Amino acid sequence: MAQCCVTGPAFEHMLQQADASVVETVMTNVAVFSRMRSQQKGQVMDLLGSRGLSQYLEGQERHILGLGKTCMYCGDGINDLVALASADVGVVTVIQEARSSHVIKLAMIKYMVVYELLLAVAVNTLLFIDGSRVSVVQRSALDFVAITLGVVASLRPAAAELIPARPPQQISSCKNFVLLLESVAISVAFHWGCLAFLYLVQRKHRRK
């Protein structure tokens, strides 16, 4: 029996055929899939397994039966997550990439929250000292400094080894909330210390 190799564009064209038997014939004889997108990898697992594939073709819904095989998928990146979830057995060879992406997402959320809080404290500090407001140029300067710090922080390389403790699986977790409160508390304490220092200096100048 002849075997074939299916690329991503060819697989997409195959799914657009009105005759569903074409899909079954190709999936039975295919030996290699190449240049597949993340969603297409998941569709391959569905067609090889018992789940099958539901799709809309020319405004009508149809369901293509799977081959009923037990499938195992081995992936090493983020683009393999759909196929790993669709397969009967999923093997992840590299966990560091997925875990690093999750940690970066949490770090960016904390960075944005803390930045907005620091900006609010800075604006209130200026308003308290002499009643002035932050101009557009000053706001742009603050944004430039914050973006520069964020870019510099992103240049730090990832850890060579994974730590035993897994990162929080949800953004709105108690651990993330506590860490965010710690960052806010340190930032607010620093700004209030600066504000107290400026107030004492201003009071000293008034006495003179």
Tab-separated table of N, CA and C in Angstrom, residues 25-190:
chain	number	residue	atom	x	y	z
A	25	THR	N	-9.046	8.030	3.592
A	25	THR	CA	-8.032	7.341	2.782
A	25	THR	C	-6.644	7.895	3.049
A	26	VAL	N	-6.547	9.229	3.090
A	26	VAL	CA	-5.245	9.858	3.314
A	26	VAL	C	-4.742	9.552	4.719
A	27	MET	N	-5.607	9.661	5.719
A	27	MET	CA	-5.183	9.417	7.095
A	27	MET	C	-4.766	7.967	7.309
A	28	THR	N	-5.335	7.055	6.532
A	28	THR	CA	-4.962	5.649	6.658
A	28	THR	C	-3.586	5.373	6.075
A	29	ASN	N	-3.210	6.120	5.039
A	29	ASN	CA	-1.968	5.833	4.317
A	29	ASN	C	-0.859	6.848	4.585
A	30	VAL	N	-1.110	7.865	5.368
A	30	VAL	CA	-0.088	8.887	5.596
A	30	VAL	C	1.009	8.326	6.497
A	31	ALA	N	2.241	8.718	6.191
A	31	ALA	CA	3.395	8.279	6.983
A	31	ALA	C	4.048	9.422	7.729
A	32	VAL	N	3.993	10.637	7.158
A	32	VAL	CA	4.669	11.794	7.756
A	32	VAL	C	3.781	13.014	7.629
A	33	PHE	N	3.676	13.780	8.723
A	33	PHE	CA	3.052	15.103	8.708
A	33	PHE	C	4.156	16.137	8.915
A	34	SER	N	4.157	17.176	8.106
A	34	SER	CA	5.206	18.198	8.227
A	34	SER	C	4.613	19.581	8.033
A	35	ARG	N	5.317	20.588	8.580
A	35	ARG	CA	4.905	21.994	8.448
A	35	ARG	C	3.469	22.193	8.915
A	36	MET	N	3.152	21.627	10.070
A	36	MET	CA	1.786	21.705	10.592
A	36	MET	C	1.689	22.813	11.633
A	37	ARG	N	0.571	23.537	11.592
A	37	ARG	CA	0.305	24.525	12.631
A	37	ARG	C	-0.201	23.830	13.891
A	38	SER	N	-0.268	24.593	14.980
A	38	SER	CA	-0.665	24.009	16.260
A	38	SER	C	-2.057	23.390	16.196
A	39	GLN	N	-3.022	24.116	15.619
A	39	GLN	CA	-4.386	23.602	15.529
A	39	GLN	C	-4.457	22.359	14.645
A	40	GLN	N	-3.660	22.345	13.573
A	40	GLN	CA	-3.671	21.196	12.670
A	40	GLN	C	-3.120	19.946	13.349
A	41	LYS	N	-2.146	20.113	14.220
A	41	LYS	CA	-1.614	18.962	14.964
A	41	LYS	C	-2.701	18.345	15.837
A	42	GLY	N	-3.508	19.187	16.479
A	42	GLY	CA	-4.616	18.673	17.275
A	42	GLY	C	-5.659	17.971	16.426
A	43	GLN	N	-5.921	18.514	15.214
A	43	GLN	CA	-6.885	17.872	14.317
A	43	GLN	C	-6.390	16.504	13.848
A	44	VAL	N	-5.096	16.377	13.645
A	44	VAL	CA	-4.529	15.079	13.261
A	44	VAL	C	-4.756	14.055	14.362
A	45	MET	N	-4.533	14.458	15.611
A	45	MET	CA	-4.755	13.543	16.735
A	45	MET	C	-6.228	13.144	16.834
A	46	ASP	N	-7.138	14.088	16.570
A	46	ASP	CA	-8.568	13.770	16.617
A	46	ASP	C	-8.955	12.787	15.516
A	47	LEU	N	-8.371	12.960	14.317
A	47	LEU	CA	-8.705	12.074	13.201
A	47	LEU	C	-8.091	10.691	13.369
A	48	LEU	N	-6.926	10.622	13.967
A	48	LEU	CA	-6.315	9.320	14.200
A	48	LEU	C	-6.984	8.578	15.356
A	49	GLY	N	-7.485	9.326	16.328
A	49	GLY	CA	-8.138	8.708	17.477
A	49	GLY	C	-9.605	8.425	17.228
A	50	SER	N	-10.356	8.307	18.306
A	50	SER	CA	-11.783	7.975	18.196
A	50	SER	C	-12.688	9.203	18.266
A	51	ARG	N	-12.118	10.380	18.543
A	51	ARG	CA	-12.952	11.570	18.686
A	51	ARG	C	-13.493	12.054	17.363
A	52	GLY	N	-12.681	12.024	16.316
A	52	GLY	CA	-13.115	12.538	15.025
A	52	GLY	C	-13.022	14.052	14.982
A	53	LEU	N	-13.476	14.621	13.894
A	53	LEU	CA	-13.354	16.072	13.673
A	53	LEU	C	-14.671	16.635	13.196
A	54	SER	N	-15.169	17.639	13.905
A	54	SER	CA	-16.391	18.348	13.490
A	54	SER	C	-15.988	19.676	12.853
A	55	GLN	N	-16.598	20.016	11.727
A	55	GLN	CA	-16.256	21.251	11.017
A	55	GLN	C	-17.456	21.729	10.215
A	56	TYR	N	-17.365	23.005	9.797
A	56	TYR	CA	-18.379	23.584	8.924
A	56	TYR	C	-17.810	23.660	7.505
A	57	LEU	N	-18.548	23.127	6.550
A	57	LEU	CA	-18.132	23.132	5.158
A	57	LEU	C	-19.286	23.629	4.305
A	58	GLU	N	-19.080	24.762	3.668
A	58	GLU	CA	-20.102	25.395	2.823
A	58	GLU	C	-21.395	25.640	3.597
A	59	GLY	N	-21.243	26.105	4.830
A	59	GLY	CA	-22.396	26.463	5.640
A	59	GLY	C	-23.078	25.308	6.336
A	60	GLN	N	-22.599	24.097	6.159
A	60	GLN	CA	-23.214	22.926	6.771
A	60	GLN	C	-22.204	22.244	7.692
A	61	GLU	N	-22.709	21.756	8.800
A	61	GLU	CA	-21.854	21.069	9.763
A	61	GLU	C	-21.738	19.593	9.410
A	62	ARG	N	-20.530	19.091	9.524
A	62	ARG	CA	-20.322	17.654	9.284
A	62	ARG	C	-19.295	17.134	10.284
A	63	HIS	N	-19.364	15.855	10.509
A	63	HIS	CA	-18.454	15.201	11.450
A	63	HIS	C	-17.719	14.080	10.732
A	64	ILE	N	-16.398	14.154	10.755
A	64	ILE	CA	-15.562	13.129	10.134
A	64	ILE	C	-15.140	12.143	11.219
A	65	LEU	N	-15.448	10.874	11.019
A	65	LEU	CA	-15.130	9.861	12.026
A	65	LEU	C	-13.622	9.643	12.112
A	66	GLY	N	-13.156	9.388	13.336
A	66	GLY	CA	-11.750	9.079	13.534
A	66	GLY	C	-11.451	7.621	13.223
A	67	LEU	N	-10.174	7.300	13.137
A	67	LEU	CA	-9.764	5.933	12.817
A	67	LEU	C	-9.829	5.009	14.029
A	68	GLY	N	-10.034	5.565	15.206
A	68	GLY	CA	-10.176	4.743	16.401
A	68	GLY	C	-8.884	4.185	16.949
A	69	LYS	N	-7.767	4.804	16.623
A	69	LYS	CA	-6.484	4.321	17.118
A	69	LYS	C	-6.134	4.980	18.449
A	70	THR	N	-5.306	4.319	19.211
A	70	THR	CA	-4.778	4.905	20.448
A	70	THR	C	-3.512	5.682	20.099
A	71	CYS	N	-3.533	6.987	20.358
A	71	CYS	CA	-2.469	7.868	19.879
A	71	CYS	C	-1.627	8.394	21.040
A	72	MET	N	-0.343	8.447	20.805
A	72	MET	CA	0.581	9.089	21.737
A	72	MET	C	1.292	10.210	20.994
A	73	TYR	N	1.378	11.379	21.638
A	73	TYR	CA	2.043	12.517	21.011
A	73	TYR	C	3.178	12.988	21.914
A	74	CYS	N	4.319	13.227	21.309
A	74	CYS	CA	5.489	13.710	22.034
A	74	CYS	C	5.804	15.113	21.538
A	75	GLY	N	5.740	16.104	22.424
A	75	GLY	CA	5.956	17.491	22.032
A	75	GLY	C	7.020	18.163	22.872
A	76	ASP	N	7.588	19.236	22.311
A	76	ASP	CA	8.660	19.942	23.013
A	76	ASP	C	8.474	21.445	23.002
A	77	GLY	N	7.266	21.934	22.726
A	77	GLY	CA	7.073	23.377	22.670
A	77	GLY	C	5.633	23.779	22.909
A	78	ILE	N	5.425	25.105	22.923
A	78	ILE	CA	4.081	25.642	23.148
A	78	ILE	C	3.143	25.262	22.017
A	79	ASN	N	3.646	25.208	20.786
A	79	ASN	CA	2.782	24.901	19.649
A	79	ASN	C	2.314	23.448	19.630
A	80	ASP	N	2.752	22.648	20.586
A	80	ASP	CA	2.318	21.254	20.671
A	80	ASP	C	1.233	21.021	21.729
A	81	LEU	N	0.799	22.077	22.403
A	81	LEU	CA	-0.150	21.905	23.506
A	81	LEU	C	-1.489	21.352	23.039
A	82	VAL	N	-1.980	21.796	21.876
A	82	VAL	CA	-3.278	21.316	21.377
A	82	VAL	C	-3.210	19.825	21.084
A	83	ALA	N	-2.143	19.399	20.436
A	83	ALA	CA	-1.995	17.975	20.119
A	83	ALA	C	-1.803	17.141	21.382
A	84	LEU	N	-1.070	17.673	22.351
A	84	LEU	CA	-0.874	16.952	23.608
A	84	LEU	C	-2.194	16.734	24.338
A	85	ALA	N	-3.075	17.750	24.263
A	85	ALA	CA	-4.376	17.630	24.925
A	85	ALA	C	-5.307	16.677	24.181
A	86	SER	N	-5.152	16.581	22.854
A	86	SER	CA	-6.044	15.737	22.056
A	86	SER	C	-5.620	14.277	22.046
A	87	ALA	N	-4.345	14.000	22.262
A	87	ALA	CA	-3.851	12.626	22.197
A	87	ALA	C	-4.274	11.832	23.426
A	88	ASP	N	-4.309	10.527	23.287
A	88	ASP	CA	-4.611	9.658	24.427
A	88	ASP	C	-3.486	9.679	25.456
A	89	VAL	N	-2.276	9.775	24.970
A	89	VAL	CA	-1.100	9.863	25.831
A	89	VAL	C	-0.245	11.014	25.336
A	90	GLY	N	0.044	11.961	26.208
A	90	GLY	CA	0.873	13.100	25.834
A	90	GLY	C	2.169	13.106	26.621
A	91	VAL	N	3.272	13.233	25.912
A	91	VAL	CA	4.591	13.243	26.535
A	91	VAL	C	5.246	14.580	26.234
A	92	VAL	N	5.610	15.307	27.280
A	92	VAL	CA	6.268	16.606	27.126
A	92	VAL	C	7.749	16.418	27.400
A	93	THR	N	8.556	16.692	26.395
A	93	THR	CA	10.003	16.506	26.553
A	93	THR	C	10.687	17.719	27.167
A	94	VAL	N	10.101	18.890	26.987
A	94	VAL	CA	10.689	20.117	27.538
A	94	VAL	C	9.603	20.882	28.267
A	95	ILE	N	9.682	20.928	29.589
A	95	ILE	CA	8.700	21.653	30.388
A	95	ILE	C	9.158	23.084	30.640
A	96	GLN	N	10.449	23.341	30.490
A	96	GLN	CA	11.004	24.645	30.852
A	96	GLN	C	10.386	25.766	30.026
A	97	GLU	N	10.131	25.523	28.741
A	97	GLU	CA	9.589	26.573	27.886
A	97	GLU	C	8.198	26.992	28.338
A	98	ALA	N	7.328	26.010	28.594
A	98	ALA	CA	5.972	26.333	29.026
A	98	ALA	C	5.968	27.000	30.393
A	99	ARG	N	6.783	26.488	31.319
A	99	ARG	CA	6.811	27.078	32.645
A	99	ARG	C	7.391	28.491	32.612
A	100	SER	N	8.406	28.725	31.781
A	100	SER	CA	8.999	30.053	31.666
A	100	SER	C	7.999	31.046	31.103
A	101	SER	N	7.203	30.621	30.110
A	101	SER	CA	6.185	31.510	29.543
A	101	SER	C	5.148	31.890	30.591
A	102	HIS	N	4.764	30.932	31.420
A	102	HIS	CA	3.785	31.206	32.470
A	102	HIS	C	4.348	32.192	33.500
A	103	VAL	N	5.607	31.999	33.875
A	103	VAL	CA	6.231	32.893	34.848
A	103	VAL	C	6.373	34.288	34.276
A	104	ILE	N	6.736	34.396	32.993
A	104	ILE	CA	6.868	35.706	32.354
A	104	ILE	C	5.531	36.420	32.329
A	105	LYS	N	4.449	35.687	32.059
A	105	LYS	CA	3.121	36.300	32.042
A	105	LYS	C	2.758	36.857	33.418
A	106	LEU	N	3.027	36.096	34.464
A	106	LEU	CA	2.746	36.573	35.812
A	106	LEU	C	3.608	37.783	36.158
A	107	ALA	N	4.880	37.755	35.749
A	107	ALA	CA	5.772	38.876	36.039
A	107	ALA	C	5.320	40.145	35.330
A	108	MET	N	4.840	40.030	34.104
A	108	MET	CA	4.382	41.201	33.366
A	108	MET	C	3.143	41.812	34.011
A	109	ILE	N	2.239	40.975	34.505
A	109	ILE	CA	1.049	41.508	35.173
A	109	ILE	C	1.435	42.255	36.436
A	110	LYS	N	2.347	41.682	37.230
A	110	LYS	CA	2.810	42.363	38.435
A	110	LYS	C	3.507	43.668	38.088
A	111	TYR	N	4.298	43.652	37.035
A	111	TYR	CA	5.022	44.861	36.616
A	111	TYR	C	4.057	45.980	36.247
A	112	MET	N	3.012	45.653	35.483
A	112	MET	CA	2.058	46.684	35.062
A	112	MET	C	1.282	47.243	36.242
A	113	VAL	N	0.873	46.365	37.167
A	113	VAL	CA	0.116	46.827	38.340
A	113	VAL	C	0.976	47.735	39.217
A	114	VAL	N	2.196	47.300	39.503
A	114	VAL	CA	3.085	48.096	40.344
A	114	VAL	C	3.441	49.413	39.668
A	115	TYR	N	3.631	49.403	38.359
A	115	TYR	CA	3.956	50.642	37.638
A	115	TYR	C	2.833	51.658	37.748
A	116	GLU	N	1.597	51.232	37.553
A	116	GLU	CA	0.473	52.157	37.656
A	116	GLU	C	0.345	52.708	39.070
A	117	LEU	N	0.584	51.869	40.074
A	117	LEU	CA	0.517	52.348	41.456
A	117	LEU	C	1.631	53.348	41.747
A	118	LEU	N	2.819	53.078	41.263
A	118	LEU	CA	3.932	54.012	41.464
A	118	LEU	C	3.664	55.342	40.769
A	119	LEU	N	3.097	55.288	39.586
A	119	LEU	CA	2.776	56.513	38.869
A	119	LEU	C	1.735	57.328	39.626
A	120	ALA	N	0.729	56.647	40.189
A	120	ALA	CA	-0.289	57.353	40.965
A	120	ALA	C	0.317	58.007	42.204
A	121	VAL	N	1.230	57.304	42.880
A	121	VAL	CA	1.890	57.874	44.061
A	121	VAL	C	2.745	59.071	43.680
A	122	ALA	N	3.449	58.990	42.533
A	122	ALA	CA	4.281	60.106	42.086
A	122	ALA	C	3.443	61.334	41.767
A	123	VAL	N	2.315	61.124	41.114
A	123	VAL	CA	1.430	62.253	40.790
A	123	VAL	C	0.882	62.892	42.055
A	124	ASN	N	0.454	62.078	43.012
A	124	ASN	CA	-0.065	62.617	44.264
A	124	ASN	C	1.020	63.321	45.073
A	125	THR	N	2.262	62.841	44.970
A	125	THR	CA	3.363	63.486	45.679
A	125	THR	C	3.591	64.893	45.154
A	126	LEU	N	3.630	65.037	43.827
A	126	LEU	CA	3.804	66.371	43.244
A	126	LEU	C	2.642	67.291	43.590
A	127	LEU	N	1.456	66.744	43.591
A	127	LEU	CA	0.280	67.542	43.918
A	127	LEU	C	0.312	67.991	45.374
A	128	PHE	N	0.830	67.151	46.262
A	128	PHE	CA	0.898	67.493	47.680
A	128	PHE	C	1.984	68.531	47.959
A	129	ILE	N	3.104	68.454	47.247
A	129	ILE	CA	4.232	69.335	47.543
A	129	ILE	C	3.929	70.774	47.137
A	130	ASP	N	3.580	71.023	45.890
A	130	ASP	CA	3.366	72.396	45.433
A	130	ASP	C	2.094	72.574	44.617
A	131	GLY	N	1.234	71.587	44.634
A	131	GLY	CA	-0.036	71.730	43.921
A	131	GLY	C	0.079	71.622	42.415
A	132	SER	N	1.212	71.174	41.898
A	132	SER	CA	1.399	71.069	40.453
A	132	SER	C	0.926	69.713	39.952
A	133	ARG	N	0.666	69.653	38.670
A	133	ARG	CA	0.233	68.420	38.033
A	133	ARG	C	1.305	67.940	37.052
A	134	VAL	N	1.282	66.656	36.785
A	134	VAL	CA	2.247	66.079	35.858
A	134	VAL	C	1.871	66.454	34.431
A	135	SER	N	2.822	67.048	33.702
A	135	SER	CA	2.573	67.438	32.324
A	135	SER	C	2.701	66.237	31.391
A	136	VAL	N	2.367	66.470	30.141
A	136	VAL	CA	2.469	65.398	29.156
A	136	VAL	C	3.919	64.968	28.966
A	137	VAL	N	4.833	65.942	28.976
A	137	VAL	CA	6.253	65.635	28.812
A	137	VAL	C	6.763	64.816	29.995
A	138	GLN	N	6.366	65.199	31.218
A	138	GLN	CA	6.788	64.451	32.396
A	138	GLN	C	6.207	63.041	32.402
A	139	ARG	N	4.959	62.918	31.997
A	139	ARG	CA	4.338	61.594	31.923
A	139	ARG	C	5.054	60.719	30.893
A	140	SER	N	5.420	61.330	29.766
A	140	SER	CA	6.149	60.580	28.747
A	140	SER	C	7.522	60.150	29.255
A	141	ALA	N	8.166	61.028	30.044
A	141	ALA	CA	9.466	60.680	30.609
A	141	ALA	C	9.343	59.512	31.585
A	142	LEU	N	8.290	59.519	32.412
A	142	LEU	CA	8.063	58.409	33.336
A	142	LEU	C	7.801	57.106	32.582
A	143	ASP	N	7.009	57.192	31.509
A	143	ASP	CA	6.741	56.005	30.701
A	143	ASP	C	8.024	55.475	30.057
A	144	PHE	N	8.876	56.397	29.601
A	144	PHE	CA	10.127	55.979	28.966
A	144	PHE	C	11.027	55.258	29.963
A	145	VAL	N	11.113	55.793	31.182
A	145	VAL	CA	11.934	55.149	32.214
A	145	VAL	C	11.379	53.767	32.559
A	146	ALA	N	10.059	53.673	32.698
A	146	ALA	CA	9.445	52.388	33.045
A	146	ALA	C	9.649	51.356	31.937
A	147	ILE	N	9.485	51.778	30.688
A	147	ILE	CA	9.678	50.852	29.568
A	147	ILE	C	11.131	50.411	29.488
A	148	THR	N	12.051	51.361	29.722
A	148	THR	CA	13.475	51.016	29.687
A	148	THR	C	13.815	49.989	30.759
A	149	LEU	N	13.283	50.191	31.968
A	149	LEU	CA	13.525	49.225	33.039
A	149	LEU	C	12.938	47.855	32.699
A	150	GLY	N	11.759	47.857	32.076
A	150	GLY	CA	11.152	46.595	31.691
A	150	GLY	C	11.964	45.861	30.632
A	151	VAL	N	12.499	46.612	29.657
A	151	VAL	CA	13.316	45.995	28.609
A	151	VAL	C	14.606	45.434	29.204
A	152	VAL	N	15.229	46.194	30.099
A	152	VAL	CA	16.460	45.725	30.735
A	152	VAL	C	16.200	44.464	31.559
A	153	ALA	N	15.063	44.450	32.279
A	153	ALA	CA	14.731	43.266	33.074
A	153	ALA	C	14.468	42.044	32.201
A	154	SER	N	13.915	42.268	31.002
A	154	SER	CA	13.624	41.136	30.111
A	154	SER	C	14.875	40.526	29.497
A	155	LEU	N	15.998	41.242	29.548
A	155	LEU	CA	17.242	40.711	28.980
A	155	LEU	C	17.897	39.670	29.877
A	156	ARG	N	17.386	39.511	31.085
A	156	ARG	CA	17.957	38.519	31.986
A	156	ARG	C	17.679	37.113	31.461
A	157	PRO	N	18.690	36.284	31.309
A	157	PRO	CA	18.473	34.940	30.754
A	157	PRO	C	17.682	34.055	31.701
A	158	ALA	N	17.057	33.039	31.126
A	158	ALA	CA	16.271	32.094	31.930
A	158	ALA	C	17.199	31.208	32.751
A	159	ALA	N	16.654	30.664	33.824
A	159	ALA	CA	17.437	29.782	34.681
A	159	ALA	C	17.803	28.502	33.925
A	160	ALA	N	18.989	28.014	34.183
A	160	ALA	CA	19.454	26.812	33.484
A	160	ALA	C	18.712	25.559	33.942
A	161	GLU	N	18.249	25.543	35.189
A	161	GLU	CA	17.563	24.379	35.733
A	161	GLU	C	16.215	24.794	36.325
A	162	LEU	N	15.272	23.877	36.291
A	162	LEU	CA	13.958	24.121	36.880
A	162	LEU	C	14.017	23.877	38.384
A	163	ILE	N	13.326	24.722	39.132
A	163	ILE	CA	13.234	24.500	40.573
A	163	ILE	C	12.132	23.477	40.844
A	164	PRO	N	12.211	22.757	41.956
A	164	PRO	CA	11.195	21.724	42.227
A	164	PRO	C	9.779	22.290	42.349
A	165	ALA	N	9.641	23.502	42.894
A	165	ALA	CA	8.309	24.075	43.110
A	165	ALA	C	7.727	24.580	41.793
A	166	ARG	N	6.499	24.195	41.495
A	166	ARG	CA	5.831	24.643	40.287
A	166	ARG	C	5.284	26.051	40.478
A	167	PRO	N	5.238	26.871	39.423
A	167	PRO	CA	4.641	28.208	39.546
A	167	PRO	C	3.129	28.106	39.721
A	168	PRO	N	2.483	29.143	40.250
A	168	PRO	CA	1.017	29.105	40.411
A	168	PRO	C	0.332	28.889	39.071
A	169	GLN	N	-0.699	28.064	39.052
A	169	GLN	CA	-1.388	27.737	37.818
A	169	GLN	C	-2.422	28.790	37.436
A	170	GLN	N	-2.830	29.627	38.384
A	170	GLN	CA	-3.818	30.660	38.109
A	170	GLN	C	-3.249	32.027	38.482
A	171	ILE	N	-3.645	33.037	37.705
A	171	ILE	CA	-3.174	34.392	37.981
A	171	ILE	C	-3.783	34.904	39.280
A	172	SER	N	-5.066	34.625	39.489
A	172	SER	CA	-5.765	35.117	40.678
A	172	SER	C	-5.636	34.124	41.826
A	173	SER	N	-4.411	33.745	42.140
A	173	SER	CA	-4.183	32.831	43.246
A	173	SER	C	-3.757	33.604	44.489
A	174	CYS	N	-3.864	32.964	45.625
A	174	CYS	CA	-3.513	33.613	46.891
A	174	CYS	C	-2.029	33.957	46.927
A	175	LYS	N	-1.193	33.078	46.404
A	175	LYS	CA	0.243	33.320	46.420
A	175	LYS	C	0.603	34.540	45.584
A	176	ASN	N	0.020	34.671	44.389
A	176	ASN	CA	0.290	35.839	43.548
A	176	ASN	C	-0.215	37.108	44.206
A	177	PHE	N	-1.362	37.013	44.884
A	177	PHE	CA	-1.921	38.188	45.543
A	177	PHE	C	-0.999	38.657	46.670
A	178	VAL	N	-0.453	37.716	47.420
A	178	VAL	CA	0.461	38.066	48.505
A	178	VAL	C	1.742	38.691	47.953
A	179	LEU	N	2.289	38.113	46.885
A	179	LEU	CA	3.490	38.668	46.275
A	179	LEU	C	3.246	40.070	45.728
A	180	LEU	N	2.076	40.280	45.143
A	180	LEU	CA	1.740	41.606	44.635
A	180	LEU	C	1.608	42.612	45.767
A	181	LEU	N	0.985	42.195	46.871
A	181	LEU	CA	0.855	43.089	48.027
A	181	LEU	C	2.225	43.436	48.606
A	182	GLU	N	3.147	42.482	48.603
A	182	GLU	CA	4.488	42.769	49.082
A	182	GLU	C	5.174	43.821	48.219
A	183	SER	N	5.043	43.690	46.900
A	183	SER	CA	5.642	44.665	45.993
A	183	SER	C	5.016	46.042	46.178
A	184	VAL	N	3.692	46.074	46.318
A	184	VAL	CA	3.009	47.356	46.517
A	184	VAL	C	3.405	47.983	47.847
A	185	ALA	N	3.495	47.166	48.898
A	185	ALA	CA	3.854	47.687	50.217
A	185	ALA	C	5.262	48.286	50.210
A	186	ILE	N	6.202	47.600	49.577
A	186	ILE	CA	7.566	48.124	49.503
A	186	ILE	C	7.609	49.423	48.705
A	187	SER	N	6.888	49.469	47.589
A	187	SER	CA	6.883	50.667	46.756
A	187	SER	C	6.226	51.846	47.465
A	188	VAL	N	5.092	51.595	48.106
A	188	VAL	CA	4.398	52.670	48.813
A	188	VAL	C	5.227	53.163	49.996
A	189	ALA	N	5.869	52.232	50.727
A	189	ALA	CA	6.718	52.647	51.845
A	189	ALA	C	7.882	53.504	51.368
A	190	PHE	N	8.475	53.150	50.245
A	190	PHE	CA	9.578	53.941	49.698
A	190	PHE	C	9.108	55.335	49.313
